[in-house]
Short mmCIF file of N, CA, C and O in Angstrom, two decimals:
data_model
loop_
_atom_site.label_atom_id
_atom_site.label_comp_id
_atom_site.label_asym_id
_atom_site.label_seq_id
_atom_site.Cartn_x
_atom_site.Cartn_y
_atom_site.Cartn_z
N UNK A 3 -72.91 130.80 40.03
CA UNK A 3 -73.37 132.04 39.27
C UNK A 3 -72.97 133.32 40.05
O UNK A 3 -73.46 134.39 39.64
N UNK A 4 -72.28 133.17 41.12
CA UNK A 4 -71.92 134.40 41.83
C UNK A 4 -70.93 135.34 41.19
O UNK A 4 -71.10 136.55 41.32
N UNK A 5 -69.94 134.81 40.51
CA UNK A 5 -68.99 135.68 39.77
C UNK A 5 -69.17 135.41 38.35
O UNK A 5 -69.14 134.34 37.72
N UNK A 6 -69.40 136.52 37.60
CA UNK A 6 -69.73 136.45 36.10
C UNK A 6 -68.60 137.29 35.44
O UNK A 6 -68.18 138.29 35.81
N UNK A 7 -68.25 136.79 34.18
CA UNK A 7 -67.21 137.50 33.39
C UNK A 7 -67.79 137.67 32.00
O UNK A 7 -68.14 136.71 31.23
N UNK A 8 -67.84 138.99 31.62
CA UNK A 8 -68.40 139.33 30.27
C UNK A 8 -67.38 140.20 29.61
O UNK A 8 -66.76 141.16 30.19
N UNK A 9 -67.18 139.99 28.26
CA UNK A 9 -66.27 140.92 27.52
C UNK A 9 -66.98 142.19 27.33
O UNK A 9 -68.18 142.27 27.12
N UNK A 10 -66.04 143.19 27.24
CA UNK A 10 -66.56 144.59 26.98
C UNK A 10 -65.48 145.28 26.06
O UNK A 10 -64.33 144.99 26.05
N UNK A 11 -66.03 146.12 25.20
CA UNK A 11 -65.20 146.94 24.38
C UNK A 11 -65.05 148.29 24.85
O UNK A 11 -65.98 148.95 25.11
N UNK A 12 -63.81 148.68 25.09
CA UNK A 12 -63.37 150.03 25.49
C UNK A 12 -62.83 150.84 24.33
O UNK A 12 -61.88 150.45 23.63
N UNK A 13 -63.58 152.00 24.14
CA UNK A 13 -63.15 152.86 23.05
C UNK A 13 -62.61 154.13 23.61
O UNK A 13 -63.21 154.57 24.63
N UNK A 14 -61.61 154.75 23.02
CA UNK A 14 -61.06 156.00 23.42
C UNK A 14 -62.09 157.07 22.83
O UNK A 14 -62.17 157.14 21.63
N UNK A 15 -62.57 157.94 23.65
CA UNK A 15 -63.39 159.04 23.16
C UNK A 15 -62.57 160.03 22.67
O UNK A 15 -61.54 160.41 23.14
N UNK A 16 -63.09 160.77 21.63
CA UNK A 16 -62.39 161.89 20.93
C UNK A 16 -62.24 163.06 21.95
O UNK A 16 -61.19 163.62 21.87
N UNK A 17 -63.07 163.21 22.82
CA UNK A 17 -62.91 164.33 23.76
C UNK A 17 -62.21 163.95 25.02
O UNK A 17 -62.00 164.73 26.02
N UNK A 18 -61.71 162.70 25.00
CA UNK A 18 -60.98 162.23 26.17
C UNK A 18 -61.71 161.24 26.91
O UNK A 18 -62.96 161.14 26.87
N UNK A 19 -61.15 160.40 27.67
CA UNK A 19 -61.77 159.35 28.42
C UNK A 19 -62.16 158.24 27.52
O UNK A 19 -61.56 158.00 26.48
N UNK A 20 -63.09 157.30 27.96
CA UNK A 20 -63.45 156.05 27.33
C UNK A 20 -64.83 155.89 27.36
O UNK A 20 -65.63 156.30 28.20
N UNK A 21 -65.33 155.15 26.39
CA UNK A 21 -66.83 154.68 26.39
C UNK A 21 -66.75 153.25 26.13
O UNK A 21 -65.87 152.65 25.56
N UNK A 22 -67.75 152.52 26.82
CA UNK A 22 -67.66 151.05 26.87
C UNK A 22 -69.07 150.51 26.44
O UNK A 22 -70.17 151.00 26.82
N UNK A 23 -68.89 149.43 25.58
CA UNK A 23 -70.08 148.62 25.28
C UNK A 23 -69.90 147.21 25.67
O UNK A 23 -68.77 146.69 25.80
N UNK A 24 -71.04 146.31 25.69
CA UNK A 24 -70.89 144.91 26.03
C UNK A 24 -71.59 144.24 24.88
O UNK A 24 -72.78 144.38 24.66
N UNK A 25 -70.81 143.39 24.09
CA UNK A 25 -71.49 142.62 23.06
C UNK A 25 -72.70 141.69 23.44
O UNK A 25 -73.65 141.57 22.76
N UNK A 26 -72.69 141.30 24.75
CA UNK A 26 -73.65 140.35 25.13
C UNK A 26 -74.82 141.16 25.76
O UNK A 26 -75.82 140.54 25.98
N UNK A 27 -74.77 142.36 25.96
CA UNK A 27 -75.83 143.26 26.54
C UNK A 27 -75.86 144.55 25.68
O UNK A 27 -75.20 145.52 26.02
N UNK A 28 -76.60 144.47 24.57
CA UNK A 28 -76.74 145.66 23.63
C UNK A 28 -77.20 146.98 24.44
O UNK A 28 -76.92 148.10 23.93
N UNK A 29 -77.92 146.82 25.43
CA UNK A 29 -78.57 147.88 26.07
C UNK A 29 -77.54 148.48 27.27
O UNK A 29 -77.73 149.44 27.81
N UNK A 30 -76.39 147.86 27.37
CA UNK A 30 -75.36 148.17 28.35
C UNK A 30 -74.26 149.01 27.80
O UNK A 30 -73.32 148.49 27.03
N UNK A 31 -74.14 150.24 28.29
CA UNK A 31 -73.08 151.15 27.78
C UNK A 31 -72.81 152.16 28.82
O UNK A 31 -73.70 152.47 29.59
N UNK A 32 -71.56 152.68 29.03
CA UNK A 32 -71.23 153.56 29.99
C UNK A 32 -69.99 154.31 29.55
O UNK A 32 -69.48 154.07 28.38
N UNK A 33 -69.34 155.17 30.29
CA UNK A 33 -68.21 155.90 30.05
C UNK A 33 -67.40 156.22 31.23
O UNK A 33 -67.93 156.14 32.39
N UNK A 34 -66.13 156.63 31.08
CA UNK A 34 -65.37 157.09 32.16
C UNK A 34 -64.16 157.96 31.78
O UNK A 34 -63.69 157.73 30.63
N UNK A 35 -63.74 158.82 32.62
CA UNK A 35 -62.64 159.76 32.23
C UNK A 35 -61.23 159.00 32.15
O UNK A 35 -60.51 159.45 31.38
N UNK A 36 -61.04 158.12 33.11
CA UNK A 36 -59.81 157.36 33.06
C UNK A 36 -60.06 155.93 32.82
O UNK A 36 -61.23 155.41 33.04
N UNK A 37 -59.04 155.16 32.54
CA UNK A 37 -59.28 153.65 32.34
C UNK A 37 -59.84 153.07 33.56
O UNK A 37 -60.77 152.19 33.54
N UNK A 38 -59.34 153.43 34.81
CA UNK A 38 -59.84 152.86 36.09
C UNK A 38 -61.27 153.25 36.26
O UNK A 38 -62.07 152.28 36.65
N UNK A 39 -61.58 154.47 36.04
CA UNK A 39 -63.02 155.02 36.28
C UNK A 39 -63.78 154.26 35.25
O UNK A 39 -65.02 153.86 35.51
N UNK A 40 -63.37 154.11 34.07
CA UNK A 40 -64.19 153.43 32.93
C UNK A 40 -64.40 151.97 33.34
O UNK A 40 -65.62 151.44 33.09
N UNK A 41 -63.48 151.31 33.84
CA UNK A 41 -63.71 149.90 34.30
C UNK A 41 -64.76 149.84 35.43
O UNK A 41 -65.61 148.94 35.50
N UNK A 42 -64.58 150.66 36.45
CA UNK A 42 -65.50 150.78 37.51
C UNK A 42 -66.98 151.00 37.10
O UNK A 42 -67.96 150.35 37.55
N UNK A 43 -66.99 152.03 36.08
CA UNK A 43 -68.26 152.33 35.54
C UNK A 43 -68.90 151.09 34.76
O UNK A 43 -70.11 150.83 34.73
N UNK A 44 -68.08 150.36 34.11
CA UNK A 44 -68.40 149.11 33.25
C UNK A 44 -68.99 148.13 34.29
O UNK A 44 -70.06 147.54 34.04
N UNK A 45 -68.36 147.82 35.35
CA UNK A 45 -68.91 146.93 36.45
C UNK A 45 -70.28 147.34 36.92
O UNK A 45 -71.14 146.56 36.93
N UNK A 46 -70.40 148.65 37.13
CA UNK A 46 -71.73 149.17 37.75
C UNK A 46 -72.89 149.06 36.70
O UNK A 46 -73.91 148.63 36.88
N UNK A 47 -72.48 149.38 35.38
CA UNK A 47 -73.45 149.36 34.39
C UNK A 47 -73.86 147.90 34.05
O UNK A 47 -75.00 147.50 33.85
N UNK A 48 -72.85 146.99 34.07
CA UNK A 48 -73.10 145.55 33.78
C UNK A 48 -74.05 145.12 34.88
O UNK A 48 -75.02 144.30 34.73
N UNK A 49 -73.64 145.45 36.13
CA UNK A 49 -74.53 145.10 37.36
C UNK A 49 -75.94 145.50 37.28
O UNK A 49 -76.92 144.69 37.43
N UNK A 50 -76.19 146.68 36.71
CA UNK A 50 -77.54 147.15 36.53
C UNK A 50 -78.34 146.27 35.46
O UNK A 50 -79.43 145.91 35.68
N UNK A 51 -77.60 146.00 34.34
CA UNK A 51 -78.16 145.16 33.33
C UNK A 51 -78.56 143.83 33.67
O UNK A 51 -79.63 143.16 33.55
N UNK A 52 -77.50 143.22 34.49
CA UNK A 52 -77.77 141.85 34.95
C UNK A 52 -78.92 141.79 35.90
O UNK A 52 -79.77 140.93 35.87
N UNK A 53 -78.94 142.69 36.87
CA UNK A 53 -79.94 142.59 37.94
C UNK A 53 -81.33 142.94 37.33
O UNK A 53 -82.42 142.38 37.82
N UNK A 54 -81.39 143.93 36.36
CA UNK A 54 -82.58 144.16 35.63
C UNK A 54 -83.17 142.93 34.99
O UNK A 54 -84.28 142.48 35.15
N UNK A 55 -82.33 142.22 34.27
CA UNK A 55 -82.83 140.89 33.50
C UNK A 55 -83.18 139.97 34.54
O UNK A 55 -84.31 139.16 34.34
N UNK A 56 -82.46 139.79 35.67
CA UNK A 56 -82.81 138.76 36.75
C UNK A 56 -84.12 139.07 37.41
O UNK A 56 -84.93 138.25 37.58
N UNK A 57 -84.38 140.43 37.61
CA UNK A 57 -85.59 140.85 38.25
C UNK A 57 -86.76 140.72 37.27
O UNK A 57 -87.93 140.50 37.69
N UNK A 58 -86.54 140.73 35.90
CA UNK A 58 -87.55 140.48 34.98
C UNK A 58 -87.79 139.01 34.72
O UNK A 58 -88.72 138.67 33.92
N UNK A 59 -87.01 138.29 35.25
CA UNK A 59 -87.17 136.68 34.97
C UNK A 59 -86.39 136.35 33.67
O UNK A 59 -86.71 135.19 33.18
N UNK A 60 -85.64 137.22 33.15
CA UNK A 60 -85.07 136.98 31.85
C UNK A 60 -83.76 136.24 32.07
O UNK A 60 -83.01 136.64 32.91
N UNK A 61 -83.47 135.19 31.32
CA UNK A 61 -82.11 134.45 31.31
C UNK A 61 -81.00 135.37 30.98
O UNK A 61 -81.10 136.29 30.08
N UNK A 62 -79.87 135.22 31.64
CA UNK A 62 -78.61 135.98 31.24
C UNK A 62 -78.00 135.26 30.12
O UNK A 62 -78.09 134.14 29.93
N UNK A 63 -77.36 136.12 29.11
CA UNK A 63 -76.76 135.46 28.06
C UNK A 63 -75.43 134.82 28.35
O UNK A 63 -74.82 135.12 29.43
N UNK A 64 -75.15 133.80 27.76
CA UNK A 64 -73.86 133.14 27.98
C UNK A 64 -72.71 134.09 27.50
O UNK A 64 -72.85 134.75 26.39
N UNK A 65 -71.71 134.21 28.41
CA UNK A 65 -70.61 135.18 27.99
C UNK A 65 -70.02 134.73 26.62
O UNK A 65 -69.74 133.52 26.55
N UNK A 66 -69.90 135.67 25.73
CA UNK A 66 -69.13 135.46 24.57
C UNK A 66 -67.73 135.17 24.85
O UNK A 66 -67.23 135.65 25.74
N UNK A 67 -67.20 134.25 24.00
CA UNK A 67 -65.78 134.00 24.09
C UNK A 67 -65.10 135.18 23.41
O UNK A 67 -65.44 135.65 22.31
N UNK A 68 -64.06 135.70 24.11
CA UNK A 68 -63.30 136.86 23.53
C UNK A 68 -62.79 136.60 22.18
O UNK A 68 -62.78 137.52 21.40
N UNK A 69 -62.41 135.38 21.90
CA UNK A 69 -61.91 135.02 20.54
C UNK A 69 -63.03 135.01 19.46
O UNK A 69 -62.66 135.22 18.27
N UNK A 70 -64.26 135.10 19.74
CA UNK A 70 -65.35 135.04 18.90
C UNK A 70 -65.79 136.63 18.61
O UNK A 70 -66.72 136.80 17.65
N UNK A 71 -65.37 137.52 19.25
CA UNK A 71 -65.79 139.01 19.05
C UNK A 71 -65.01 139.64 18.11
O UNK A 71 -63.65 139.60 18.23
N UNK A 72 -65.61 140.32 17.21
CA UNK A 72 -64.83 141.17 16.15
C UNK A 72 -64.70 142.41 16.87
O UNK A 72 -65.52 143.16 17.27
N UNK A 73 -63.39 142.77 16.87
CA UNK A 73 -62.99 143.95 17.57
C UNK A 73 -62.63 145.08 16.57
O UNK A 73 -61.80 144.84 15.72
N UNK A 74 -63.27 146.12 16.65
CA UNK A 74 -63.13 147.30 16.02
C UNK A 74 -61.66 147.77 16.15
O UNK A 74 -61.13 147.74 17.30
N UNK A 75 -61.07 148.31 15.25
CA UNK A 75 -59.60 148.69 15.28
C UNK A 75 -59.38 149.88 16.38
O UNK A 75 -58.44 150.04 16.95
N UNK A 76 -60.58 150.50 16.64
CA UNK A 76 -60.43 151.71 17.62
C UNK A 76 -60.84 151.20 19.12
O UNK A 76 -60.88 151.96 19.98
N UNK A 77 -61.07 149.73 19.28
CA UNK A 77 -61.46 149.33 20.56
C UNK A 77 -60.41 148.27 21.19
O UNK A 77 -59.56 147.86 20.44
N UNK A 78 -60.52 148.29 22.42
CA UNK A 78 -59.69 147.27 23.16
C UNK A 78 -60.67 146.40 23.96
O UNK A 78 -61.62 146.85 24.54
N UNK A 79 -60.48 145.14 23.92
CA UNK A 79 -61.32 144.13 24.57
C UNK A 79 -60.77 143.79 25.85
O UNK A 79 -59.68 143.41 26.15
N UNK A 80 -61.63 144.02 26.91
CA UNK A 80 -61.37 143.61 28.24
C UNK A 80 -62.52 142.80 28.89
O UNK A 80 -63.64 142.98 28.53
N UNK A 81 -62.10 141.85 29.71
CA UNK A 81 -63.14 141.04 30.27
C UNK A 81 -63.49 141.73 31.64
O UNK A 81 -62.63 141.92 32.54
N UNK A 82 -64.73 141.95 31.93
CA UNK A 82 -65.26 142.68 33.25
C UNK A 82 -65.85 141.53 34.17
O UNK A 82 -66.65 140.84 33.75
N UNK A 83 -65.23 141.61 35.34
CA UNK A 83 -65.64 140.65 36.40
C UNK A 83 -66.88 141.28 37.16
O UNK A 83 -66.73 142.46 37.53
N UNK A 84 -67.92 140.59 37.50
CA UNK A 84 -69.13 141.05 38.10
C UNK A 84 -69.34 140.12 39.14
O UNK A 84 -69.63 138.79 38.90
N UNK A 85 -69.34 140.56 40.55
CA UNK A 85 -69.72 139.75 41.61
C UNK A 85 -71.21 140.03 42.00
O UNK A 85 -71.46 141.00 42.66
N UNK A 86 -72.11 139.09 41.66
CA UNK A 86 -73.48 139.23 42.02
C UNK A 86 -73.82 139.41 43.50
O UNK A 86 -74.50 140.22 43.92
N UNK A 87 -73.11 138.52 44.26
CA UNK A 87 -73.42 138.65 45.74
C UNK A 87 -72.85 139.97 46.25
O UNK A 87 -73.68 140.59 47.09
N UNK A 88 -71.75 140.45 45.87
CA UNK A 88 -71.35 141.69 46.39
C UNK A 88 -72.17 142.85 45.95
O UNK A 88 -72.44 143.68 46.70
N UNK A 89 -72.69 142.77 44.75
CA UNK A 89 -73.42 143.81 44.19
C UNK A 89 -74.82 143.94 44.94
O UNK A 89 -75.30 144.95 45.35
N UNK A 90 -75.28 142.70 45.30
CA UNK A 90 -76.58 142.61 45.97
C UNK A 90 -76.37 143.19 47.38
O UNK A 90 -77.26 143.92 47.94
N UNK A 91 -75.31 142.76 48.08
CA UNK A 91 -75.06 143.28 49.34
C UNK A 91 -74.98 144.81 49.36
O UNK A 91 -75.49 145.57 50.26
N UNK A 92 -74.38 145.43 48.39
CA UNK A 92 -74.03 146.84 48.27
C UNK A 92 -75.44 147.66 47.94
O UNK A 92 -75.59 148.75 48.29
N UNK A 93 -76.23 146.96 47.03
CA UNK A 93 -77.38 147.70 46.51
C UNK A 93 -78.78 147.33 47.05
O UNK A 93 -79.78 147.92 46.60
N UNK A 94 -78.93 146.25 47.68
CA UNK A 94 -80.23 145.75 48.13
C UNK A 94 -80.39 146.25 49.55
O UNK A 94 -79.92 145.45 50.51
N UNK A 95 -81.13 147.26 49.83
CA UNK A 95 -81.30 147.72 51.26
C UNK A 95 -82.82 147.46 51.64
O UNK A 95 -83.24 148.15 52.50
N UNK A 96 -83.49 146.59 51.02
CA UNK A 96 -84.86 146.13 51.40
C UNK A 96 -84.76 145.66 52.88
O UNK A 96 -84.05 144.88 53.29
N UNK A 97 -85.69 146.31 53.66
CA UNK A 97 -85.71 145.99 55.06
C UNK A 97 -86.47 144.70 55.23
O UNK A 97 -87.48 144.47 54.54
N UNK A 98 -86.02 143.90 56.18
CA UNK A 98 -86.68 142.72 56.63
C UNK A 98 -87.00 142.70 58.03
O UNK A 98 -86.24 143.01 58.85
N UNK A 99 -88.40 142.42 58.30
CA UNK A 99 -88.79 142.55 59.80
C UNK A 99 -88.40 141.43 60.57
O UNK A 99 -88.56 140.15 60.00
N UNK A 100 -87.78 141.59 61.64
CA UNK A 100 -87.35 140.39 62.53
C UNK A 100 -88.08 140.61 63.81
O UNK A 100 -88.12 141.80 64.43
N UNK A 101 -88.37 139.55 64.57
CA UNK A 101 -88.92 139.59 65.92
C UNK A 101 -87.88 138.88 66.79
O UNK A 101 -87.29 137.87 66.46
N UNK A 102 -87.55 139.59 67.87
CA UNK A 102 -86.74 139.00 68.74
C UNK A 102 -87.05 139.33 70.19
O UNK A 102 -87.98 140.10 70.53
N UNK A 103 -86.45 138.64 71.07
CA UNK A 103 -86.80 138.85 72.57
C UNK A 103 -85.47 139.33 73.28
O UNK A 103 -84.47 138.89 73.09
N UNK A 104 -85.74 140.29 74.27
CA UNK A 104 -84.74 140.81 75.19
C UNK A 104 -85.32 140.86 76.42
O UNK A 104 -86.49 141.04 76.59
N UNK A 105 -84.38 140.87 77.47
CA UNK A 105 -84.87 141.06 78.91
C UNK A 105 -85.70 142.38 79.00
O UNK A 105 -85.29 143.43 78.37
N UNK A 106 -86.81 142.42 79.85
CA UNK A 106 -87.50 143.67 79.96
C UNK A 106 -86.78 144.76 80.59
O UNK A 106 -86.92 145.88 79.96
N UNK A 107 -85.87 144.65 81.56
CA UNK A 107 -85.04 145.61 81.97
C UNK A 107 -84.10 146.27 80.96
O UNK A 107 -83.98 147.51 80.99
N UNK A 108 -83.67 145.44 80.02
CA UNK A 108 -82.82 145.95 78.95
C UNK A 108 -83.63 146.79 78.04
O UNK A 108 -83.15 147.94 77.54
N UNK A 109 -84.79 146.39 77.65
CA UNK A 109 -85.77 147.07 76.74
C UNK A 109 -85.99 148.48 77.43
O UNK A 109 -86.02 149.50 76.74
N UNK A 110 -86.31 148.56 78.72
CA UNK A 110 -86.67 149.80 79.35
C UNK A 110 -85.53 150.78 79.35
O UNK A 110 -85.76 151.94 79.12
N UNK A 111 -84.26 150.24 79.73
CA UNK A 111 -83.14 151.17 79.72
C UNK A 111 -82.79 151.73 78.38
O UNK A 111 -82.40 152.83 78.24
N UNK A 112 -82.95 150.82 77.36
CA UNK A 112 -82.58 151.29 75.99
C UNK A 112 -83.60 152.34 75.54
O UNK A 112 -83.28 153.25 74.80
N UNK A 113 -84.81 152.07 75.75
CA UNK A 113 -85.94 153.05 75.44
C UNK A 113 -85.60 154.45 76.14
O UNK A 113 -85.89 155.54 75.51
N UNK A 114 -85.29 154.32 77.46
CA UNK A 114 -84.95 155.64 78.16
C UNK A 114 -83.88 156.41 77.54
O UNK A 114 -83.85 157.66 77.71
N UNK A 115 -82.86 155.68 76.79
CA UNK A 115 -81.82 156.25 76.33
C UNK A 115 -82.08 156.62 74.73
O UNK A 115 -81.14 157.01 74.03
N UNK A 116 -83.22 156.36 74.36
CA UNK A 116 -83.60 156.55 72.92
C UNK A 116 -82.81 155.73 72.01
O UNK A 116 -82.33 156.31 70.85
N UNK A 117 -82.43 154.54 72.26
CA UNK A 117 -81.56 153.81 71.36
C UNK A 117 -82.35 153.22 70.24
O UNK A 117 -83.49 152.71 70.56
N UNK A 118 -81.78 153.29 69.08
CA UNK A 118 -82.55 152.74 67.94
C UNK A 118 -82.10 151.25 67.81
O UNK A 118 -81.02 150.89 67.50
N UNK A 119 -83.05 150.43 68.15
CA UNK A 119 -82.93 148.95 68.19
C UNK A 119 -82.34 148.38 66.83
O UNK A 119 -81.43 147.67 66.75
N UNK A 120 -83.05 148.77 65.76
CA UNK A 120 -82.56 148.39 64.49
C UNK A 120 -81.22 148.70 64.06
O UNK A 120 -80.42 147.83 63.53
N UNK A 121 -80.86 149.91 64.38
CA UNK A 121 -79.49 150.37 64.13
C UNK A 121 -78.35 149.53 64.85
O UNK A 121 -77.35 149.24 64.36
N UNK A 122 -78.62 149.42 66.17
CA UNK A 122 -77.73 148.65 66.99
C UNK A 122 -77.65 147.12 66.48
O UNK A 122 -76.59 146.60 66.39
N UNK A 123 -78.70 146.53 66.15
CA UNK A 123 -78.72 145.20 65.64
C UNK A 123 -77.93 145.10 64.30
O UNK A 123 -77.11 144.26 64.14
N UNK A 124 -78.23 146.00 63.44
CA UNK A 124 -77.52 146.08 62.12
C UNK A 124 -75.98 146.14 62.35
O UNK A 124 -75.26 145.48 61.78
N UNK A 125 -75.57 147.17 63.20
CA UNK A 125 -74.14 147.31 63.47
C UNK A 125 -73.56 146.22 64.10
O UNK A 125 -72.38 145.71 63.70
N UNK A 126 -74.27 145.44 65.02
CA UNK A 126 -73.69 144.37 65.65
C UNK A 126 -73.58 143.10 64.65
O UNK A 126 -72.61 142.40 64.68
N UNK A 127 -74.55 143.00 63.81
CA UNK A 127 -74.57 141.97 62.82
C UNK A 127 -73.36 142.16 61.83
O UNK A 127 -72.69 141.14 61.43
N UNK A 128 -73.15 143.42 61.33
CA UNK A 128 -72.22 143.57 60.40
C UNK A 128 -70.85 143.35 61.10
O UNK A 128 -69.89 142.81 60.50
N UNK A 129 -70.70 143.79 62.32
CA UNK A 129 -69.37 143.56 63.02
C UNK A 129 -69.12 142.08 63.20
O UNK A 129 -67.98 141.63 62.95
N UNK A 130 -70.13 141.38 63.49
CA UNK A 130 -70.07 139.81 63.61
C UNK A 130 -69.67 139.22 62.34
O UNK A 130 -68.84 138.34 62.34
N UNK A 131 -70.29 139.62 61.32
CA UNK A 131 -70.04 139.05 59.93
C UNK A 131 -68.57 139.28 59.49
O UNK A 131 -67.98 138.42 58.91
N UNK A 132 -68.07 140.45 59.76
CA UNK A 132 -66.70 140.92 59.26
C UNK A 132 -65.62 140.44 60.16
O UNK A 132 -64.38 140.92 60.17
N UNK A 133 -65.89 139.70 61.21
CA UNK A 133 -64.76 139.21 62.12
C UNK A 133 -63.87 138.27 61.51
O UNK A 133 -64.15 137.52 60.74
#
């Protein structure tokens, strides 16, 4: 369930740019000035709708088959890829308290230098993860 694919309808806006709807998520719509921006906005908007439903305990709809969607002559059908794990990493900044032990001398020297322990640990973990 980490990578999800949902069809989206991209319409050319009269004033320029694009507006987007999702047949499987009637509450989900967005827009963008260029096709690239519109697609990026579609991913973000889809992410909000998916995470809202998951947070509410609502099941996600099964993605419609593109061949089952009636396409308005003014629309283009594109399938939008959404990576739930990537989205959560990017948007979930909820802090988690951790208890750890370090040598007393290291603690004293770090305190004397006003080092932010949480920031150092986060930076080190991110570096270690991305090796």
